[in-house]
Coordinates of N, CA and C and ligand atoms in Angstrom, one line a residue:
M1 N -27.5 -11.5 -11.5 CA -26.9 -11.8 -12.4 C -26.8 -13.1 -13.1
Q2 N -26.8 -13.4 -14.5 CA -27.1 -14.7 -15.0 C -25.1 -15.5 -14.7
E3 N -25.8 -16.9 -14.9 CA -24.5 -17.4 -14.3 C -23.5 -17.4 -15.5
S4 N -23.7 -17.0 -16.8 CA -23.1 -16.8 -17.7 C -22.0 -15.7 -17.7
D5 N -22.7 -14.6 -17.0 CA -21.8 -13.1 -17.0 C -21.3 -13.7 -15.7
L6 N -21.6 -14.4 -14.7 CA -20.3 -14.6 -13.7 C -19.2 -15.0 -14.2
H7 N -19.6 -16.1 -15.0 CA -18.4 -16.9 -15.9 C -17.6 -16.0 -16.6
N8 N -18.1 -14.8 -17.2 CA -17.5 -13.8 -17.8 C -16.8 -12.7 -17.1
L9 N -17.6 -12.5 -16.1 CA -16.6 -11.3 -14.8 C -15.6 -12.1 -14.6
A10 N -15.8 -13.4 -14.0 CA -14.6 -14.1 -13.1 C -13.4 -14.4 -14.5
L11 N -13.7 -14.6 -15.8 CA -12.6 -14.8 -16.9 C -12.1 -13.4 -17.1
A12 N -12.4 -12.5 -16.9 CA -12.4 -10.7 -17.2 C -11.4 -10.5 -16.5
Q13 N -11.9 -10.7 -15.0 CA -10.8 -10.3 -13.9 C -9.6 -10.8 -13.7
R14 N -9.6 -12.5 -14.4 CA -8.1 -13.3 -14.2 C -7.1 -12.9 -15.3
Q15 N -7.6 -12.2 -16.0 CA -6.9 -11.7 -17.6 C -5.7 -11.5 -17.3
P16 N -4.4 -11.5 -17.3 CA -3.2 -11.3 -17.1 C -3.0 -9.8 -17.7
S17 N -3.5 -9.5 -18.4 CA -3.7 -8.1 -19.3 C -4.6 -7.0 -19.2
T18 N -5.0 -7.5 -17.4 CA -6.1 -6.3 -17.0 C -5.5 -5.5 -16.1
P19 N -4.6 -4.5 -17.1 CA -3.8 -3.4 -16.1 C -5.3 -2.4 -16.0
P20 N -4.9 -1.4 -15.3 CA -4.0 -1.4 -14.5 C -3.7 -2.0 -12.8
L21 N -2.8 -2.4 -12.4 CA -2.8 -3.7 -10.9 C -3.1 -2.6 -9.9
H22 N -3.5 -2.8 -8.7 CA -3.5 -2.1 -7.6 C -2.4 -3.2 -6.9
V23 N -1.0 -2.7 -6.6 CA -0.2 -3.5 -5.6 C 0.0 -3.0 -4.7
A24 N -0.1 -3.6 -3.4 CA 0.3 -2.7 -1.9 C 1.5 -3.6 -1.5
I25 N 2.2 -3.2 -0.9 CA 3.6 -3.8 -0.3 C 3.7 -3.3 1.4
I26 N 3.8 -4.5 2.3 CA 4.4 -4.1 3.8 C 5.9 -4.3 3.6
M27 N 6.2 -3.3 3.5 CA 7.7 -3.2 3.7 C 8.7 -3.3 4.5
D28 N 8.8 -4.6 4.9 CA 9.1 -5.3 6.3 C 10.5 -6.0 6.0
G29 N 11.4 -5.7 7.2 CA 12.7 -6.2 7.3 C 13.9 -5.2 7.1
N30 N 13.9 -3.9 7.3 CA 14.8 -2.9 7.7 C 15.4 -3.2 8.7
G31 N 15.0 -3.3 10.1 CA 15.6 -3.4 11.1 C 16.4 -4.5 11.3
R32 N 16.0 -5.8 10.6 CA 17.2 -6.9 10.7 C 17.9 -6.7 9.5
W33 N 17.7 -6.0 8.9 CA 19.0 -5.9 7.3 C 20.0 -5.1 7.9
A34 N 19.5 -3.8 9.3 CA 20.6 -3.2 9.3 C 21.3 -4.0 10.8
T35 N 20.7 -4.9 11.5 CA 21.0 -5.5 12.6 C 22.4 -6.7 12.4
V36 N 21.8 -7.6 11.3 CA 22.8 -8.9 11.0 C 24.3 -7.7 10.3
R37 N 23.7 -6.5 10.1 CA 25.2 -5.7 9.7 C 26.1 -5.1 10.5
G38 N 25.4 -5.3 11.7 CA 26.2 -4.3 12.7 C 25.7 -3.0 12.7
L39 N 24.7 -2.8 11.8 CA 24.7 -1.1 12.0 C 23.2 -1.1 12.6
A40 N 23.1 0.4 13.3 CA 21.9 0.6 13.9 C 20.8 0.5 13.1
R41 N 19.4 0.2 13.5 CA 18.0 0.2 12.9 C 17.6 1.3 11.9
V42 N 18.2 2.3 12.3 CA 18.1 3.5 11.4 C 18.4 3.5 10.1
A43 N 19.9 3.0 10.0 CA 20.6 2.3 8.6 C 19.9 1.8 8.0
G44 N 19.1 0.7 8.4 CA 18.0 -0.2 7.5 C 16.9 0.6 6.4
H45 N 16.2 2.0 7.7 CA 15.5 2.5 7.3 C 15.8 3.4 5.9
R46 N 17.0 4.0 6.1 CA 17.5 4.6 5.1 C 17.8 3.8 3.8
R47 N 18.2 2.9 3.7 CA 18.6 2.0 2.5 C 17.0 1.4 2.2
G48 N 16.2 1.6 3.0 CA 14.6 0.9 2.7 C 14.4 2.1 2.0
A49 N 14.3 3.5 2.0 CA 14.0 4.6 1.4 C 14.6 4.3 -0.1
L50 N 15.9 4.0 -0.2 CA 16.4 3.7 -1.6 C 15.4 2.7 -2.4
A51 N 15.2 1.5 -1.7 CA 14.3 0.7 -2.2 C 13.0 1.0 -2.6
V52 N 12.6 2.1 -2.2 CA 11.2 2.6 -2.4 C 11.4 3.3 -3.5
R53 N 12.1 4.1 -4.0 CA 12.6 4.7 -5.4 C 12.8 3.7 -6.5
R54 N 13.1 2.8 -6.1 CA 13.6 1.6 -7.4 C 12.1 1.2 -7.8
V55 N 11.4 0.8 -6.6 CA 9.9 0.0 -6.7 C 8.9 1.1 -7.3
V56 N 9.1 2.4 -7.2 CA 8.4 3.3 -7.6 C 8.5 3.4 -9.2
E57 N 9.7 3.7 -9.5 CA 10.1 3.9 -10.9 C 9.6 2.7 -11.7
A58 N 9.6 1.3 -11.2 CA 9.4 0.3 -11.6 C 8.1 0.1 -12.2
A59 N 7.4 0.4 -11.1 CA 6.1 0.1 -11.1 C 5.2 0.6 -12.5
P60 N 5.1 1.4 -12.7 CA 4.7 2.0 -13.9 C 4.4 0.9 -15.3
K61 N 5.9 0.7 -15.4 CA 6.6 0.1 -16.3 C 5.9 -1.2 -16.4
L62 N 5.6 -2.1 -15.2 CA 5.0 -3.5 -15.2 C 3.6 -3.6 -15.0
G63 N 2.8 -2.4 -15.1 CA 1.5 -2.6 -15.5 C 0.9 -2.3 -14.3
V64 N 1.5 -1.8 -13.0 CA 0.9 -1.3 -11.9 C 0.2 0.4 -11.8
G65 N -1.2 0.4 -11.8 CA -1.7 1.7 -11.6 C -1.8 2.6 -10.3
T66 N -2.0 1.4 -9.4 CA -1.6 2.0 -7.9 C -0.8 1.3 -7.1
L67 N -0.2 1.9 -6.5 CA 1.2 1.3 -5.7 C 1.1 1.9 -4.3
T68 N 0.6 0.8 -3.2 CA 0.5 1.2 -1.8 C 1.1 0.6 -1.2
L69 N 1.8 1.7 -0.1 CA 3.2 1.2 0.5 C 3.1 1.5 1.8
Y70 N 3.3 0.5 2.6 CA 3.0 0.6 4.3 C 4.4 0.9 4.7
A71 N 4.8 2.4 5.0 CA 5.5 2.9 5.4 C 5.5 3.5 7.4
F72 N 4.6 3.1 7.7 CA 4.3 3.7 9.2 C 2.9 2.9 9.9
S73 N 3.3 2.3 10.5 CA 1.7 2.0 11.0 C 1.6 2.4 12.5
S74 N 0.2 2.7 12.6 CA -0.2 3.3 14.1 C 0.4 2.6 15.0
D75 N 0.8 1.4 15.1 CA 1.4 0.8 16.3 C 2.7 1.0 16.3
N76 N 3.2 1.4 15.3 CA 4.8 1.9 15.2 C 4.9 2.9 16.2
W77 N 4.2 3.9 16.7 CA 4.7 4.5 17.2 C 4.8 4.3 18.6
Q78 N 4.8 2.9 19.1 CA 5.1 2.1 19.8 C 6.7 1.9 20.2
R79 N 7.3 2.4 18.9 CA 8.7 1.9 18.5 C 9.7 3.1 20.0
P80 N 11.0 3.0 19.9 CA 11.8 4.0 20.5 C 11.4 5.2 20.0
P81 N 11.3 6.4 20.8 CA 11.2 7.9 20.2 C 12.1 8.0 19.2
L82 N 13.5 7.8 19.3 CA 14.6 8.0 18.4 C 14.4 7.3 16.8
E83 N 13.7 6.2 17.0 CA 13.4 5.6 15.9 C 12.3 6.3 15.3
V84 N 11.1 6.4 15.9 CA 10.1 6.9 15.4 C 10.6 8.4 14.6
A85 N 11.2 9.2 15.4 CA 11.8 10.3 15.1 C 12.6 10.1 13.6
A86 N 13.5 9.1 13.5 CA 14.1 9.2 12.1 C 13.2 8.6 11.1
L87 N 12.1 7.7 11.0 CA 11.2 7.4 10.4 C 10.7 8.8 10.0
M88 N 9.9 9.6 11.1 CA 9.4 10.7 10.4 C 10.1 11.6 9.5
H89 N 11.5 11.6 10.2 CA 12.4 12.5 9.3 C 12.5 11.9 7.8
L90 N 12.9 10.5 8.1 CA 13.5 9.8 6.1 C 12.1 10.3 5.6
F91 N 10.6 9.9 6.0 CA 9.5 10.2 5.1 C 9.4 11.8 4.6
H92 N 9.8 12.4 5.4 CA 9.8 13.9 5.5 C 10.8 14.1 4.1
E93 N 11.8 13.7 4.1 CA 13.2 13.7 3.4 C 12.3 13.0 1.9
Y94 N 12.0 12.2 2.0 CA 11.4 11.5 0.7 C 10.6 12.6 -0.1
L95 N 9.4 12.9 0.9 CA 8.5 13.8 0.0 C 9.2 14.9 -0.5
R96 N 10.2 15.9 0.4 CA 10.9 16.9 -0.1 C 12.0 16.8 -1.2
K97 N 12.6 15.5 -1.3 CA 13.1 15.1 -2.5 C 12.6 14.8 -3.6
E98 N 11.9 13.9 -3.7 CA 11.1 13.3 -4.7 C 10.0 13.9 -5.4
T99 N 9.1 14.6 -4.8 CA 7.6 15.4 -5.4 C 8.0 15.7 -6.6
A100 N 9.5 16.4 -7.0 CA 9.4 17.1 -8.3 C 9.6 16.3 -9.4
E101 N 10.1 15.0 -8.8 CA 10.6 14.2 -10.1 C 8.9 13.1 -10.0
C102 N 8.7 13.0 -8.9 CA 7.2 12.6 -9.4 C 6.4 13.5 -10.2
A103 N 6.5 14.3 -9.8 CA 5.2 15.3 -10.7 C 5.5 15.3 -12.4
A104 N 7.0 15.2 -12.5 CA 7.6 15.3 -14.0 C 7.2 14.0 -14.3
N105 N 7.2 12.8 -13.5 CA 7.2 11.4 -14.1 C 5.2 10.9 -14.2
G106 N 4.5 11.8 -14.0 CA 3.0 11.7 -13.8 C 2.8 10.6 -12.7
I107 N 3.3 11.0 -11.6 CA 3.0 10.0 -10.3 C 2.6 10.8 -9.4
R108 N 1.2 10.6 -9.1 CA 0.4 11.1 -7.9 C 0.5 10.6 -6.6
I109 N 1.1 11.5 -5.5 CA 1.4 11.0 -4.4 C 0.2 11.7 -3.7
G110 N -0.6 10.1 -2.9 CA -1.3 10.5 -2.1 C -1.3 9.7 -0.4
V111 N -0.9 10.7 0.5 CA -0.6 9.6 2.1 C -1.8 9.3 2.4
I112 N -2.1 8.2 2.9 CA -3.0 7.7 3.4 C -3.0 7.5 5.0
G113 N -4.1 7.4 5.9 CA -3.8 7.3 7.1 C -4.1 8.6 7.7
R114 N -4.1 8.7 9.6 CA -4.2 9.7 10.3 C -3.5 10.6 9.8
R115 N -3.8 11.9 10.1 CA -3.0 13.5 9.9 C -2.8 14.0 11.1
D116 N -3.4 14.1 12.3 CA -3.9 14.7 12.9 C -2.6 14.5 14.2
R117 N -2.2 13.3 13.9 CA -0.9 13.4 15.1 C 0.5 13.3 14.4
L118 N 0.7 14.0 13.3 CA 2.0 14.4 12.6 C 2.0 15.6 13.1
G119 N 3.3 15.9 12.8 CA 3.7 17.1 13.0 C 3.0 18.2 12.1
P120 N 2.8 19.7 12.2 CA 2.8 20.5 11.2 C 3.3 20.9 10.4
I121 N 4.4 20.7 10.4 CA 5.5 20.8 9.1 C 5.4 19.9 8.1
L122 N 5.4 18.6 8.6 CA 5.1 17.4 8.0 C 4.0 17.2 7.5
R123 N 2.7 17.8 8.1 CA 1.5 17.9 7.2 C 1.4 18.8 6.5
R124 N 2.0 20.0 6.2 CA 2.3 21.1 5.2 C 2.9 20.4 4.0
E125 N 4.3 19.7 4.2 CA 4.6 18.8 3.2 C 4.1 18.0 2.5
I126 N 3.1 17.1 3.4 CA 2.4 16.2 2.6 C 1.4 16.9 1.9
E127 N 0.7 17.8 2.1 CA -0.3 18.7 1.5 C 0.3 19.3 0.0
A128 N 1.8 20.0 0.3 CA 2.3 20.4 -0.8 C 2.4 19.2 -2.2
A129 N 3.1 18.1 -1.3 CA 3.6 16.9 -2.4 C 2.1 16.4 -3.1
E130 N 0.8 16.5 -2.6 CA -0.3 15.9 -2.8 C -0.8 17.0 -4.1
R131 N -0.5 18.4 -3.7 CA -1.1 19.4 -4.8 C 0.1 19.2 -5.8
A132 N 1.1 19.2 -5.7 CA 2.0 19.5 -6.7 C 2.0 18.2 -7.8
T133 N 1.3 17.0 -7.3 CA 1.5 15.6 -8.3 C -0.1 15.5 -8.6
A134 N -1.0 16.1 -7.8 CA -2.3 16.0 -8.3 C -2.7 15.4 -9.4
R135 N -1.9 16.3 -10.8 CA -2.6 15.7 -12.3 C -1.6 14.3 -12.8
G136 N -1.0 13.7 -11.9 CA -0.5 12.8 -12.1 C -1.1 11.4 -12.4
R137 N -1.0 10.6 -13.7 CA -1.9 9.6 -14.0 C -1.2 8.1 -14.5
A138 N 0.4 8.5 -14.2 CA 1.0 7.3 -14.7 C 1.0 6.1 -13.4
L139 N 0.8 6.7 -12.5 CA 1.0 6.0 -10.9 C 0.1 6.6 -10.0
L140 N -0.6 6.0 -9.1 CA -1.4 6.6 -8.0 C -0.2 6.0 -6.8
L141 N 0.6 6.7 -6.5 CA 1.4 6.3 -5.4 C 1.0 6.3 -4.1
R142 N 0.5 5.7 -3.1 CA -0.3 5.7 -1.7 C 0.5 5.3 -0.7
I143 N 1.1 6.3 0.0 CA 2.2 6.0 1.3 C 1.4 6.0 2.4
A144 N 1.2 4.9 3.4 CA 0.7 4.8 4.3 C 1.3 4.7 5.7
V145 N 0.9 6.2 6.2 CA 1.5 7.0 7.4 C 0.8 7.0 8.8
D146 N 1.0 6.4 9.7 CA 0.1 6.1 10.7 C -1.2 5.9 10.5
Y147 N -0.9 4.5 9.7 CA -2.3 3.9 9.3 C -2.5 2.4 10.0
S148 N -3.6 2.7 10.1 CA -4.0 1.5 10.9 C -5.5 1.0 10.1
A149 N -5.6 0.0 9.8 CA -6.9 -0.6 8.7 C -8.0 -0.6 9.8
R150 N -7.9 -1.3 10.9 CA -9.1 -1.0 11.5 C -9.7 0.2 12.2
D151 N -8.7 0.9 12.6 CA -9.0 2.2 12.8 C -9.8 3.0 12.0
A152 N -9.3 2.9 10.5 CA -9.9 3.5 9.5 C -11.4 2.9 9.4
I153 N -11.4 1.4 9.3 CA -13.0 0.8 9.5 C -14.0 1.6 10.3
L154 N -13.1 1.4 11.1 CA -14.2 2.1 12.8 C -14.4 4.0 12.4
R155 N -13.4 4.4 11.8 CA -14.0 5.8 11.9 C -14.6 6.1 10.5
A156 N -14.8 5.2 9.5 CA -15.6 5.2 8.3 C -16.9 4.6 9.1
A157 N -16.8 3.9 9.8 CA -18.4 3.3 10.2 C -19.1 4.3 11.1
R158 N -18.3 5.3 11.8 CA -19.1 6.0 12.6 C -19.4 7.2 11.7
R159 N -19.3 7.0 10.5 CA -19.8 8.3 9.5 C -20.9 7.9 8.8
L160 N -21.2 6.5 8.9 CA -22.6 5.8 8.6 C -23.6 6.5 9.0
K161 N -24.8 6.8 7.5 CA -25.9 7.6 8.1 C -27.0 6.2 8.9
P162 N -27.4 6.5 10.1 CA -28.3 5.7 10.7 C -29.2 5.2 9.7
G163 N -29.9 4.1 10.0 CA -31.2 3.6 9.2 C -31.0 3.7 7.8
R164 N -29.7 3.6 7.2 CA -29.8 4.1 5.6 C -28.9 2.8 5.5
E165 N -29.2 1.9 4.2 CA -28.5 0.6 3.8 C -27.2 1.6 3.1
T166 N -26.1 0.8 3.1 CA -25.0 1.2 2.5 C -24.4 0.0 1.7
T167 N -24.1 0.1 0.7 CA -23.5 -0.7 -0.4 C -21.7 -0.8 0.0
R168 N -21.3 -2.0 -0.5 CA -19.7 -2.2 -0.3 C -19.2 -1.0 -0.9
E169 N -19.6 -0.8 -2.0 CA -18.9 0.2 -2.8 C -19.3 1.5 -2.1
E170 N -20.1 2.2 -1.7 CA -20.4 3.1 -1.2 C -19.5 3.3 0.3
F171 N -19.7 2.3 0.8 CA -18.6 2.1 1.9 C -16.9 2.4 1.7
S172 N -16.5 1.7 0.5 CA -15.4 1.6 0.3 C -15.1 2.9 -0.2
G173 N -15.9 3.9 -0.6 CA -15.6 5.3 -0.6 C -15.6 6.4 0.6
L174 N -16.6 5.8 1.3 CA -16.7 6.4 2.6 C -14.9 6.3 3.2
L175 N -14.9 4.7 3.4 CA -13.2 4.2 4.0 C -12.3 5.3 3.2
A176 N -12.2 5.1 1.7 CA -10.9 6.2 1.0 C -11.1 7.7 1.4
N177 N -12.2 8.1 2.1 CA -12.2 9.6 2.2 C -11.8 9.8 3.5
T178 N -12.1 8.9 4.3 CA -11.5 8.7 6.1 C -10.3 8.7 6.0
I179 N -9.8 8.0 5.2 CA -7.9 8.2 5.0 C -7.4 9.2 4.1
H180 N -8.1 9.8 3.9 CA -7.7 11.0 2.8 C -7.0 10.3 1.1
S181 N -7.7 8.9 0.9 CA -7.0 8.5 -0.2 C -8.2 9.1 -1.7
P182 N -7.1 9.2 -2.6 CA -8.2 9.4 -4.0 C -8.6 7.9 -4.2
A183 N -10.0 8.1 -4.9 CA -10.6 6.6 -5.3 C -9.4 6.1 -5.9
C184 N -9.6 4.2 -5.6 CA -8.7 3.3 -6.4 C -9.3 2.1 -6.1
P185 N -9.0 1.5 -7.0 CA -9.4 -0.2 -7.1 C -9.0 -0.8 -5.6
D186 N -9.7 -1.9 -5.5 CA -9.3 -3.0 -4.3 C -7.8 -3.1 -4.7
V187 N -7.0 -3.7 -3.7 CA -5.5 -4.6 -4.0 C -5.8 -6.2 -4.7
D188 N -5.0 -6.1 -5.6 CA -4.7 -6.8 -6.7 C -3.6 -8.2 -5.8
L189 N -2.9 -7.3 -5.7 CA -1.8 -8.3 -5.0 C -1.2 -7.5 -4.1
L190 N -1.0 -8.2 -2.8 CA -0.3 -7.5 -1.6 C 0.8 -8.6 -1.2
I191 N 2.1 -7.5 -1.5 CA 3.5 -8.4 -1.1 C 3.6 -8.0 0.4
R192 N 4.4 -8.8 0.9 CA 5.1 -8.7 2.1 C 6.4 -9.1 2.0
T193 N 7.5 -8.2 2.3 CA 8.8 -8.8 2.4 C 9.3 -9.0 4.0
G194 N 10.4 -9.3 4.0 CA 11.0 -9.6 5.4 C 10.6 -11.1 6.1
G195 N 10.1 -11.6 5.3 CA 10.0 -13.3 5.6 C 8.5 -13.4 6.4
E196 N 7.9 -12.7 7.3 CA 6.8 -12.7 8.2 C 5.6 -12.7 7.0
Q197 N 4.7 -13.4 7.4 CA 3.3 -14.1 6.9 C 2.2 -13.4 7.6
R198 N 2.2 -12.1 8.0 CA 1.0 -11.6 8.6 C 0.2 -10.3 8.1
L199 N -0.7 -9.6 8.0 CA -1.3 -8.6 7.7 C -0.6 -7.3 8.5
S200 N -0.5 -7.4 9.7 CA 0.0 -6.1 10.5 C -1.0 -5.0 10.6
D201 N -2.3 -5.3 10.4 CA -3.7 -4.4 10.4 C -3.4 -3.5 8.9
F202 N -3.1 -4.0 8.0 CA -3.0 -3.2 6.8 C -4.2 -3.5 5.9
L203 N -4.6 -2.3 5.1 CA -5.6 -2.7 4.4 C -6.8 -3.9 4.2
L204 N -7.5 -4.2 5.6 CA -8.0 -5.3 5.4 C -9.2 -5.4 4.7
W205 N -10.0 -4.3 4.6 CA -11.3 -3.9 3.9 C -11.0 -4.4 2.4
E206 N -9.7 -3.4 1.9 CA -9.5 -3.6 0.5 C -8.5 -4.9 -0.4
C207 N -8.1 -5.6 0.9 CA -7.4 -7.0 0.6 C -8.6 -8.0 0.6
A208 N -9.5 -7.7 0.5 CA -10.4 -9.1 0.5 C -10.5 -10.3 -0.3
Y209 N -10.1 -9.7 -1.4 CA -9.8 -10.7 -2.7 C -8.3 -10.5 -3.1
A210 N -7.4 -10.1 -2.3 CA -6.3 -10.0 -2.7 C -5.5 -11.1 -2.9
E211 N -4.4 -11.1 -3.6 CA -3.2 -12.6 -3.6 C -2.2 -12.0 -3.1
L212 N -1.8 -13.0 -2.4 CA -0.7 -12.9 -0.8 C 0.5 -13.3 -1.5
Y213 N 1.2 -12.6 -1.2 CA 3.0 -12.9 -1.8 C 3.8 -12.6 -0.9
F214 N 4.6 -13.5 -0.3 CA 5.2 -13.2 0.8 C 6.8 -13.6 0.4
S215 N 7.7 -12.4 0.7 CA 8.8 -12.4 0.0 C 10.0 -12.7 1.2
Q216 N 11.2 -13.4 1.1 CA 11.9 -13.7 2.0 C 13.0 -12.7 2.0
R217 N 13.1 -11.6 1.0 CA 13.9 -10.5 0.7 C 13.8 -9.4 2.0
M218 N 14.6 -9.1 2.7 CA 14.5 -7.9 3.6 C 14.2 -6.5 2.7
W219 N 13.4 -6.0 3.1 CA 12.9 -4.5 2.4 C 14.6 -4.1 1.5
P220 N 15.3 -3.5 2.3 CA 16.3 -2.8 1.9 C 17.0 -3.5 0.6
D221 N 17.0 -5.0 0.5 CA 17.4 -5.7 -0.6 C 16.2 -5.7 -1.9
F222 N 15.2 -5.1 -2.0 CA 14.1 -5.4 -2.8 C 14.0 -4.9 -3.9
E223 N 14.3 -5.2 -5.2 CA 14.8 -4.8 -6.4 C 13.5 -4.8 -7.4
A224 N 13.3 -4.0 -8.7 CA 12.5 -4.3 -9.5 C 12.4 -5.9 -10.0
A225 N 13.2 -6.6 -10.0 CA 13.2 -7.9 -10.4 C 12.5 -8.6 -9.4
D226 N 12.5 -8.4 -7.9 CA 11.4 -8.7 -7.2 C 10.1 -8.5 -7.3
L227 N 9.9 -7.0 -7.9 CA 8.4 -7.2 -8.2 C 8.3 -7.5 -9.0
Q228 N 9.0 -7.9 -10.1 CA 8.7 -8.6 -11.4 C 8.2 -9.9 -11.1
A229 N 9.0 -10.8 -10.2 CA 8.8 -11.9 -9.8 C 7.3 -12.1 -9.0
A230 N 7.0 -11.1 -8.3 CA 6.2 -11.2 -7.4 C 4.7 -10.8 -8.5
L231 N 5.1 -10.4 -9.7 CA 3.8 -9.8 -10.6 C 3.7 -11.3 -11.5
D232 N 4.7 -11.9 -11.7 CA 4.8 -12.9 -12.6 C 4.1 -14.1 -11.7
A233 N 4.6 -13.9 -10.5 CA 3.4 -15.4 -9.6 C 2.1 -14.6 -9.6
F234 N 1.5 -13.4 -9.6 CA 0.4 -13.2 -9.3 C -0.5 -13.5 -11.1
H235 N 0.2 -13.2 -11.9 CA -0.6 -13.9 -13.5 C -0.9 -15.1 -13.8
S236 N 0.3 -15.7 -12.7 CA -0.1 -17.1 -13.0 C -1.0 -18.0 -12.2
R237 N -1.6 -17.2 -11.0 CA -2.7 -17.7 -10.6 C -4.0 -17.5 -10.9
E238 N -5.0 -18.2 -10.8 CA -6.4 -17.9 -11.1 C -7.1 -17.6 -10.2
R239 N -7.7 -16.5 -10.1 CA -8.5 -15.7 -9.0 C -10.0 -15.9 -9.7
R240 N -10.8 -16.4 -8.7 CA -12.0 -17.0 -9.0 C -13.0 -16.4 -8.0
F241 N -12.7 -15.4 -7.2 CA -13.8 -14.5 -6.4 C -15.1 -15.2 -5.9
G242 N -14.7 -16.3 -5.7 CA -15.7 -17.0 -4.8 C -16.7 -17.9 -6.2
T243 N -16.5 -17.8 -7.4 CA -17.2 -18.5 -8.3 C -16.5 -19.4 -9.0
V244 N -17.2 -20.1 -10.0 CA -16.3 -21.4 -10.7 C -16.3 -21.0 -12.0
L245 N -15.2 -20.9 -12.5 CA -14.9 -20.9 -13.8 C -15.5 -21.6 -14.9
E246 N -15.5 -21.0 -16.0 CA -16.4 -22.0 -17.0 C -15.5 -23.2 -17.6
A247 N -14.3 -23.4 -17.6 CA -13.7 -24.8 -17.6 C -14.4 -25.8 -16.6
A248 N -14.2 -25.3 -15.4 CA -14.7 -26.0 -14.8 C -16.1 -26.5 -14.2
A249 N -16.8 -25.8 -14.8 CA -18.6 -25.4 -14.7 C -19.1 -26.9 -15.5
G250 N -18.3 -27.2 -16.7 CA -18.8 -28.2 -17.3 C -20.0 -27.7 -18.3
Ligands
IPE1 C1 9.8 -2.2 8.1 O1 10.9 -2.6 8.8 C2 9.7 -0.7 8.2 C3 8.8 0.0 9.5 C4 8.3 -0.7 10.2 C5 8.8 1.1 9.7 P1 11.3 -3.0 10.0 O2 11.5 -1.8 10.9 O3 9.8 -3.6 10.9 O4 12.3 -4.0 10.5 P2 12.2 -5.6 11.4 O5 11.0 -6.2 11.2 O6 12.3 -5.3 12.7 O7 13.3 -6.0 10.4
IPE2 C1 4.3 -3.4 9.6 O1 5.8 -4.3 10.1 C2 4.4 -2.2 9.3 C3 5.4 -1.6 8.6 C4 5.6 -2.1 7.6 C5 4.8 -0.2 8.0 P1 6.0 -4.3 11.6 O2 7.4 -4.7 11.6 O3 5.7 -3.1 12.0 O4 4.9 -5.5 11.8 P2 4.8 -6.2 12.9 O5 5.4 -6.0 14.1 O6 6.1 -7.2 12.3 O7 3.6 -7.4 12.7
MG3 MG1 8.9 -5.5 10.7

């Protein structure tokens, strides 16, 4: 590639008007939200589900084409059984209640992660939600459940053909396939709520050049305006993808 092409590529990639964006969110802080109010942690998860509704509704209007939400990590199986059961129940309820509205609003649901450790009824609900919303083009809503980025990379790597060169793009496709995801671009913006600043094994490959945004807001308090604020911050940044932009190149 010519040097000028590289500059143009970098410029094109940083244009604020380059929709649709892939935004990923680590929805953290449900437990603390509940604890400071003297409530059980599960109450925080329940309120967190309402925040999901708000953000899913706002995302397509804000130029988001893919929204990936971290709902349950593979390490979250280590939580107390009652909390795990409540989270699975809430997820099931979300799919049951929201699928029809998502289908009506052009929102395609895709659940990413492992499926073999989920209950058969939940698995069937996932398949039904994916089927019912498969034609949606306004937003790809990926919900990460029993998800671990490192496990996903390992499982994809095991499927590589020995002795054959694999490109990054091919590996991305293999990885998406491994986690049952429809094809989508890499993450542009990664948001984590709840004040912690870590990745907790989320989308390690897909976030190679993601902009990172950390919010103090606990997830149940997250509003459309907070998503807007994160996107404003994103658009004010200069993404360089390892190159030097034209103005600086001289
Ligand atoms: C995020 O909130 C939801 C899940 C991990 C399922 P947490 O439950 O981690 O809330 P905090 O971090 O303990 O406050
Ligand atoms: C990450 O949050 C997982 C989800 C938000 C689903 P955790 O609360 O589990 O992560 P750690 O334990 O703080 O790293
Ligand atoms: Mg947490």
